[in-house]
mmCIF file of C-alpha atoms and ligand atoms in Angstrom:
data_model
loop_
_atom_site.group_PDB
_atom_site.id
_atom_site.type_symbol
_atom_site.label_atom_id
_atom_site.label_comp_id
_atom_site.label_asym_id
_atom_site.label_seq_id
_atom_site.Cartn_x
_atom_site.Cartn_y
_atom_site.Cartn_z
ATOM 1 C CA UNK A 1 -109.500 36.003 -12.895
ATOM 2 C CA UNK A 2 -110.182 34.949 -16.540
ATOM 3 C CA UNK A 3 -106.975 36.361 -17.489
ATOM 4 C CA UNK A 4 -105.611 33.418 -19.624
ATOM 5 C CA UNK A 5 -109.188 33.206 -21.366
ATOM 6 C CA UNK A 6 -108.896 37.140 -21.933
ATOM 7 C CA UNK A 7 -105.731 36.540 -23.251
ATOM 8 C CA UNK A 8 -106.630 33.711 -25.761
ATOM 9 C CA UNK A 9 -109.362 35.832 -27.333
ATOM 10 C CA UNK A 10 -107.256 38.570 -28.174
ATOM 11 C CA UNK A 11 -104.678 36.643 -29.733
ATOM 12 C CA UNK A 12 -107.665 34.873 -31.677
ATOM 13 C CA UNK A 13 -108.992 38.329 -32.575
ATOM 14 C CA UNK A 14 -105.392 39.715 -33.480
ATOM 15 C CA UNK A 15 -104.697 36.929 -35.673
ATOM 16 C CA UNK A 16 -108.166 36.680 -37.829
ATOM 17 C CA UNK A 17 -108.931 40.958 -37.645
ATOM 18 C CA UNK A 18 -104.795 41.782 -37.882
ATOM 19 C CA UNK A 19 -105.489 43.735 -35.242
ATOM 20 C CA UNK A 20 -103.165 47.079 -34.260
ATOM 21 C CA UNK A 21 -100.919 46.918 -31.288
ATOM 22 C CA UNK A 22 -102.878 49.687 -29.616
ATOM 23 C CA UNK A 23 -106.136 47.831 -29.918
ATOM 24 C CA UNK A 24 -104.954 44.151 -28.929
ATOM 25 C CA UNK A 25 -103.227 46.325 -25.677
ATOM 26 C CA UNK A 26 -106.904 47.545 -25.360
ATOM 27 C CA UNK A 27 -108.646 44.190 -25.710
ATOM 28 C CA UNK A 28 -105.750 42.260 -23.414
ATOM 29 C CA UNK A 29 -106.508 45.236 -21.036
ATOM 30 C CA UNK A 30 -109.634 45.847 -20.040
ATOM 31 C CA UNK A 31 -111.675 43.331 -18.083
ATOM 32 C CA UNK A 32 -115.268 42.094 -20.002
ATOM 33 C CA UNK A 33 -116.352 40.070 -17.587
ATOM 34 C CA UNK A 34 -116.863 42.803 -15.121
ATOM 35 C CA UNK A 35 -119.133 44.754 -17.684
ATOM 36 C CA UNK A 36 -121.777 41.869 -18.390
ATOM 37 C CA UNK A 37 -124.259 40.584 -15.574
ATOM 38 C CA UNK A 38 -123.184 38.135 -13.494
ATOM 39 C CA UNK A 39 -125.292 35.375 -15.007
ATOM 40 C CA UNK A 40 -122.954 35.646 -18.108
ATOM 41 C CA UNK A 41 -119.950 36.107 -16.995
ATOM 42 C CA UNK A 42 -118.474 32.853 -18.041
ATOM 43 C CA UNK A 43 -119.264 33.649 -21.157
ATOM 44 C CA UNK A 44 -117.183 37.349 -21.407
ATOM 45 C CA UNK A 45 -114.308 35.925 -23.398
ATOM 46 C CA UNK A 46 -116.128 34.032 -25.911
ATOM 47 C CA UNK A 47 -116.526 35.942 -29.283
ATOM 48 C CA UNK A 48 -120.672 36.883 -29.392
ATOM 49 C CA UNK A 49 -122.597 39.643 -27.948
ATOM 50 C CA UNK A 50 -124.320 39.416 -24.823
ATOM 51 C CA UNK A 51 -127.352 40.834 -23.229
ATOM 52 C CA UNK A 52 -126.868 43.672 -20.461
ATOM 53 C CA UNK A 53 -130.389 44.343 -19.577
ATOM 54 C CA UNK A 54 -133.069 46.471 -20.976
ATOM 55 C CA UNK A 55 -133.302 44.327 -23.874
ATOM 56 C CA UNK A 56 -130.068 45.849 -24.782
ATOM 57 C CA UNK A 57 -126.605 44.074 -26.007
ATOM 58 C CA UNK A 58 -123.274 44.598 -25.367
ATOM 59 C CA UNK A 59 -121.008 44.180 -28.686
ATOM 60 C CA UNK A 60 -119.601 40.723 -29.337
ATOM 61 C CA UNK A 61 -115.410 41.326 -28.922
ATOM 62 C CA UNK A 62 -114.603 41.554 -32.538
ATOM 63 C CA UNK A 63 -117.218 43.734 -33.539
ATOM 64 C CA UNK A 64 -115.697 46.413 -30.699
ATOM 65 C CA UNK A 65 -112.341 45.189 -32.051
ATOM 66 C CA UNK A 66 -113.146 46.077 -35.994
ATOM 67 C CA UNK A 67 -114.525 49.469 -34.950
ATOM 68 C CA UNK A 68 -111.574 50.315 -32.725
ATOM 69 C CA UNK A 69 -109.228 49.943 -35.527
ATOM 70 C CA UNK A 70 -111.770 51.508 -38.268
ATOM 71 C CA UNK A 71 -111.602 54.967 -36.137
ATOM 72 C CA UNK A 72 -108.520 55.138 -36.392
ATOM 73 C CA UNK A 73 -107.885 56.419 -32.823
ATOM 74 C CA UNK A 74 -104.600 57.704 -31.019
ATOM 75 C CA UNK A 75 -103.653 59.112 -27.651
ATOM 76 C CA UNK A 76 -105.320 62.448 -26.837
ATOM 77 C CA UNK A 77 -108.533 61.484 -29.775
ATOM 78 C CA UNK A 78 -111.418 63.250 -28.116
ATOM 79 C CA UNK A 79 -114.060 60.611 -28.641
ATOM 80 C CA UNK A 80 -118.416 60.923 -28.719
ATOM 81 C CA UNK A 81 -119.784 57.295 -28.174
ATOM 82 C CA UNK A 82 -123.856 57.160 -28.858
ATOM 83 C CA UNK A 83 -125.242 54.246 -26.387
ATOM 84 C CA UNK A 84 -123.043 53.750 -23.555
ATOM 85 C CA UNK A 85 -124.678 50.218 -22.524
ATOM 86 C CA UNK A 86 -122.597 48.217 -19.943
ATOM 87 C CA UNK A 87 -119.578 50.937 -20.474
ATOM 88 C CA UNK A 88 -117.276 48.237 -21.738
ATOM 89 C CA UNK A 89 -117.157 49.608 -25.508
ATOM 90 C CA UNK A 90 -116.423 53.642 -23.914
ATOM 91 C CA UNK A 91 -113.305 51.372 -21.744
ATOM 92 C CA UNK A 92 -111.803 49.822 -24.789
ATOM 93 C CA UNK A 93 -111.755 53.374 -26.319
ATOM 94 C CA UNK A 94 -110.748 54.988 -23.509
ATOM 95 C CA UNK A 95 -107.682 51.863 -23.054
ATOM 96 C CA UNK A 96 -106.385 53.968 -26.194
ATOM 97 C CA UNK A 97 -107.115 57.538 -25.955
ATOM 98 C CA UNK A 98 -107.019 58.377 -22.247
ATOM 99 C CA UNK A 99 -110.264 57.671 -20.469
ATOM 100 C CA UNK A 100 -110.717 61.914 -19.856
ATOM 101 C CA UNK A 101 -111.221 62.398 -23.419
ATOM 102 C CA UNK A 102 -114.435 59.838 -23.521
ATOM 103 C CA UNK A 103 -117.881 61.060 -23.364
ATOM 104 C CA UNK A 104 -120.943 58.688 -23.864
ATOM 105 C CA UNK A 105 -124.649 59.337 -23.898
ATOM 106 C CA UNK A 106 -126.551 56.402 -23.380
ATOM 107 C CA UNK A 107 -130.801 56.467 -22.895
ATOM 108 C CA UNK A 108 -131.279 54.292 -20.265
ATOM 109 C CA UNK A 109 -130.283 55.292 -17.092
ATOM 110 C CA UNK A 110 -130.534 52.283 -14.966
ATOM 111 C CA UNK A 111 -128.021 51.272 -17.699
ATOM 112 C CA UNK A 112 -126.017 54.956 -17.322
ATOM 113 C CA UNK A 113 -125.533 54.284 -13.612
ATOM 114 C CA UNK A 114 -124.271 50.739 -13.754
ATOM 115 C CA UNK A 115 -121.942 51.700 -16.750
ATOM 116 C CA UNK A 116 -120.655 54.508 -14.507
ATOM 117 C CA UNK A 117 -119.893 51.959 -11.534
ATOM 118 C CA UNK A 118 -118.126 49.715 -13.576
ATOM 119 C CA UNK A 119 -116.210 52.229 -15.011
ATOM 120 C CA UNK A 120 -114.924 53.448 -12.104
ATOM 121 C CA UNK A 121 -114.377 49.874 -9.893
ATOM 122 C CA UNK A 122 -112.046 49.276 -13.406
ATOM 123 C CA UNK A 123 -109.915 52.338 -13.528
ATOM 124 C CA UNK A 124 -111.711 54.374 -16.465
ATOM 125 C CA UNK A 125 -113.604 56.336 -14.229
ATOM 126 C CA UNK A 126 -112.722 59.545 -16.069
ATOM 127 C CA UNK A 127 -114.935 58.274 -18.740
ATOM 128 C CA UNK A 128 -117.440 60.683 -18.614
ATOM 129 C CA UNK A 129 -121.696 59.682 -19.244
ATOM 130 C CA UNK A 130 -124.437 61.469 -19.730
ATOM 131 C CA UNK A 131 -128.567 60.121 -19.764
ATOM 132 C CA UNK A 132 -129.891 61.552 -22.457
ATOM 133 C CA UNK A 133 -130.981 61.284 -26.692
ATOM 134 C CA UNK A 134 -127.367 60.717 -28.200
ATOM 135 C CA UNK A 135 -129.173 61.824 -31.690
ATOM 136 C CA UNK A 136 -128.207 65.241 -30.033
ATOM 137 C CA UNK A 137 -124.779 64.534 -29.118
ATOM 138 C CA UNK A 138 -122.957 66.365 -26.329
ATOM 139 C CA UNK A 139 -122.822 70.098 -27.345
ATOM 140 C CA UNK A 140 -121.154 71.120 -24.480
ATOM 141 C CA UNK A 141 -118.386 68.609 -25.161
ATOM 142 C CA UNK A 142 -117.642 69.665 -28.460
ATOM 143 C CA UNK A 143 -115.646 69.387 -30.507
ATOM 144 C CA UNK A 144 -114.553 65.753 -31.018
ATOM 145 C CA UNK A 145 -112.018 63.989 -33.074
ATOM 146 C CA UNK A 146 -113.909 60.924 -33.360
ATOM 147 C CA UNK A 147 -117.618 59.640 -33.355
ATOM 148 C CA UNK A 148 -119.363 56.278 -32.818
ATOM 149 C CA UNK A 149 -122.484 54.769 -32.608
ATOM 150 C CA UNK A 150 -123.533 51.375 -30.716
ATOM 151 C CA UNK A 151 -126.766 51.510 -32.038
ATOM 152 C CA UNK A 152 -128.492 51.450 -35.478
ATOM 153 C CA UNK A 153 -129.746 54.685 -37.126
ATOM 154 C CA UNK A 154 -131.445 55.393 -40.475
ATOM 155 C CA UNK A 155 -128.748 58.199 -40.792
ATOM 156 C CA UNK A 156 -125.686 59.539 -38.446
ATOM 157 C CA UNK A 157 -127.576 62.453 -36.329
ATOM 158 C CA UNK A 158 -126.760 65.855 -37.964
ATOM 159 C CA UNK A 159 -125.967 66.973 -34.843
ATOM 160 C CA UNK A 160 -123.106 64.038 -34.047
ATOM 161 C CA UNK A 161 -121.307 65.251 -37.550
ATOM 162 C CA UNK A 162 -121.596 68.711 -36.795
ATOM 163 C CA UNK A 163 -119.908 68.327 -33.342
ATOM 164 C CA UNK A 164 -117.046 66.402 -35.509
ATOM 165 C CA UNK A 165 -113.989 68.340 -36.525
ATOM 166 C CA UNK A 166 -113.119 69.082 -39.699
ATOM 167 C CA UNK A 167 -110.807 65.746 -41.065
ATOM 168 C CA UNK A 168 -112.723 63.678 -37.891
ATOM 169 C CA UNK A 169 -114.100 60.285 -38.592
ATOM 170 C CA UNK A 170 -117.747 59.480 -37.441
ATOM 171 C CA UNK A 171 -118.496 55.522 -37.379
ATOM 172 C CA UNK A 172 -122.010 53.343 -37.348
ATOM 173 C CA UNK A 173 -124.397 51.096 -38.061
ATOM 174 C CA UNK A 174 -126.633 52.938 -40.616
ATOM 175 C CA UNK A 175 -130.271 51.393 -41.961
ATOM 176 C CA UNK A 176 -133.453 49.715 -40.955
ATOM 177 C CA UNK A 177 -133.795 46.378 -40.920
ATOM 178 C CA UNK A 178 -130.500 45.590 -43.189
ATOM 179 C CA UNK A 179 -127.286 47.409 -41.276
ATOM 180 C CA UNK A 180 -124.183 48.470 -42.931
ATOM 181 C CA UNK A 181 -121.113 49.872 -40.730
ATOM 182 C CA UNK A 182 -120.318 52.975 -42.207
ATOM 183 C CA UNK A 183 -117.612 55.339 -41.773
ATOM 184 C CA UNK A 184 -118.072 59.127 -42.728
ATOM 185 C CA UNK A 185 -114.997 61.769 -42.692
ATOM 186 C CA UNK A 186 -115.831 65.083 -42.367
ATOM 187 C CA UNK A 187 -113.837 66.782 -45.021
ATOM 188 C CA UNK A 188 -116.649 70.050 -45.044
ATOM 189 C CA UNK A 189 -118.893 67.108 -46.851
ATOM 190 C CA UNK A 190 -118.969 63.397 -45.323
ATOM 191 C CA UNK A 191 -117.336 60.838 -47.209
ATOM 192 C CA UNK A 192 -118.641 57.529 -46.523
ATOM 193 C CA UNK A 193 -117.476 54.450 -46.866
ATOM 194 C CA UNK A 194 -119.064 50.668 -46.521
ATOM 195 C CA UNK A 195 -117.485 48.435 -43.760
ATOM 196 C CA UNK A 196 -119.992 45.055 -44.307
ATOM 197 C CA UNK A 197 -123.115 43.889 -42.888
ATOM 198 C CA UNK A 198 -123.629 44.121 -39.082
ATOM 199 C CA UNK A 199 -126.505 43.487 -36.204
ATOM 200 C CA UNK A 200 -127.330 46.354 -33.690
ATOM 201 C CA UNK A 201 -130.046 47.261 -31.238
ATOM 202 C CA UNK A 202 -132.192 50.226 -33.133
ATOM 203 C CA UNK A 203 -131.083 53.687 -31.639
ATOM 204 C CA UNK A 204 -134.440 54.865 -30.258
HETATM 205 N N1 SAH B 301 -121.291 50.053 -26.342
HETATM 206 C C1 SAH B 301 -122.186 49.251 -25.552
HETATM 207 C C2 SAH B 301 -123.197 48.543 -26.411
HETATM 208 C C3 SAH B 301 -124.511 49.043 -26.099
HETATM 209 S S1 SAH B 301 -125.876 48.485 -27.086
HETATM 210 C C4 SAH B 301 -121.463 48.303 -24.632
HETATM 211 O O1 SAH B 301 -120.247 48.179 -24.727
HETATM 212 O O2 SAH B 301 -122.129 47.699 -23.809
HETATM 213 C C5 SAH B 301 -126.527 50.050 -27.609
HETATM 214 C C6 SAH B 301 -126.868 51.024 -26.533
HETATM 215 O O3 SAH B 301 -127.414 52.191 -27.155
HETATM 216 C C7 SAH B 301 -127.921 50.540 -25.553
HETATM 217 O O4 SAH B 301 -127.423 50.643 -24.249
HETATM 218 C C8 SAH B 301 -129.088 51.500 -25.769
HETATM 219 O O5 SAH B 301 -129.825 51.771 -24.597
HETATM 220 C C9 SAH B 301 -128.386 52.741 -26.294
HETATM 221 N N2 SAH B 301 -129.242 53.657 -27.045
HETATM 222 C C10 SAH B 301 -130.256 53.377 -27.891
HETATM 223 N N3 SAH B 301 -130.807 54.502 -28.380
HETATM 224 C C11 SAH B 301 -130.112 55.543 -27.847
HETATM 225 C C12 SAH B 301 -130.207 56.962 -27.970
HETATM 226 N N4 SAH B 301 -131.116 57.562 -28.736
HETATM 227 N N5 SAH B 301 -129.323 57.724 -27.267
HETATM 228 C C13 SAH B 301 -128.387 57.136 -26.462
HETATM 229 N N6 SAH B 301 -128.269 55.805 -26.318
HETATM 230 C C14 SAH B 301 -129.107 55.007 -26.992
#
């Protein structure tokens, strides 16, 4: 189902975002419309976010797209994601480095659980999620190669860079109000870099 319409986006999003082969295989692979609620479903391959519940919204395609390419990731990344939502960002991610070297916090558990389900009915169930405040991370899970946030912060958490590796990339939508997506790479200092204007929920 919706396989020519999943197909059609991707080659839309390829063409405008010169998208990587890894993350048009990502985007061609994993199935949207079984992350949103059912009331929306016709509307999983059309380019714009969507709401998931709790007031919360999953990315629109291109957005998940851009930062899939902007971290840069390979087979075997260990990858933090702050704000798990519907699960359908940690899949993409997980389409590219191996769904066993995901972990995702997200706040809401209602949200946690359902991500969790859908993960697994879609073949990422290795992804790994965890209720809790992702401004703390996953300590445990430590070190990662990669970090990224779904969710708009004054400031990446100190405690997301720290659990970075040295020449890791963390990635997010920084500021109140007025959102840039920044990238940060840990080389013993963060160097950061402007990516444009975005729209995400606040991290809480
Ligand atoms: N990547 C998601 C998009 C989720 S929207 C997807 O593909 O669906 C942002 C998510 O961040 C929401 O689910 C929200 O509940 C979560 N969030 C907000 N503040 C948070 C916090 N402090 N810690 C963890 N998750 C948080």
């Amino acid at each position: 189902m919706f396989e020519r319409e999943r197909e059609q986006l991707t080659e839309r999003l390829v063409r405008r975002e010169r998208l990587s082969e890894a993350t048009a295989r990502a985007l061609r692979t994993v199935p949207r419309h079984e992350f949103v609620p059912q009331a929306v479903r016709e509307d999983a391959y059309r380019d714009r976010p969507l709401p998931i519940g709790e007031g919360q919204t999953i990315s629109a395609p291109h957005m998940v797209a851009i930062m899939t390419e902007l971290l840069e990731l390979s087979p075997g990344h260990r990858v933090l994601e702050i704000g798990t939502g519907c699960g359908y960002h940690a899949a993409v991610t997980a389409a590219v480095v191996g769904a066993e070297n995901v972990f995702s916090v997200e706040y809401y558990d209602e949200l946690a659980e359902a991500a969790r389900k859908t993960l697994d009915r879609t073949g990422y169930g290795d992804v790994s999620v965890r209720v809790g405040d992702g401004k703390e991370g996953w300590p445990e899970r430590a070190p990662f190669d990669r970090a990224y946030l779904t969710c708009a912060a004054s400031d990446f958490p100190d405690a997301v860079v720290e659990q970075i590796r040295d020449g890791g990339l963390v990635l997010g939508p920084l500021g109140n109000g007025q959102q840039t997506l920044v990238r940060g790479r840990k080389n013993g200092e963060l160097e950061r870099e402007q990516h444009g204007r975005v729209r995400f929920v606040p991290l809480r």
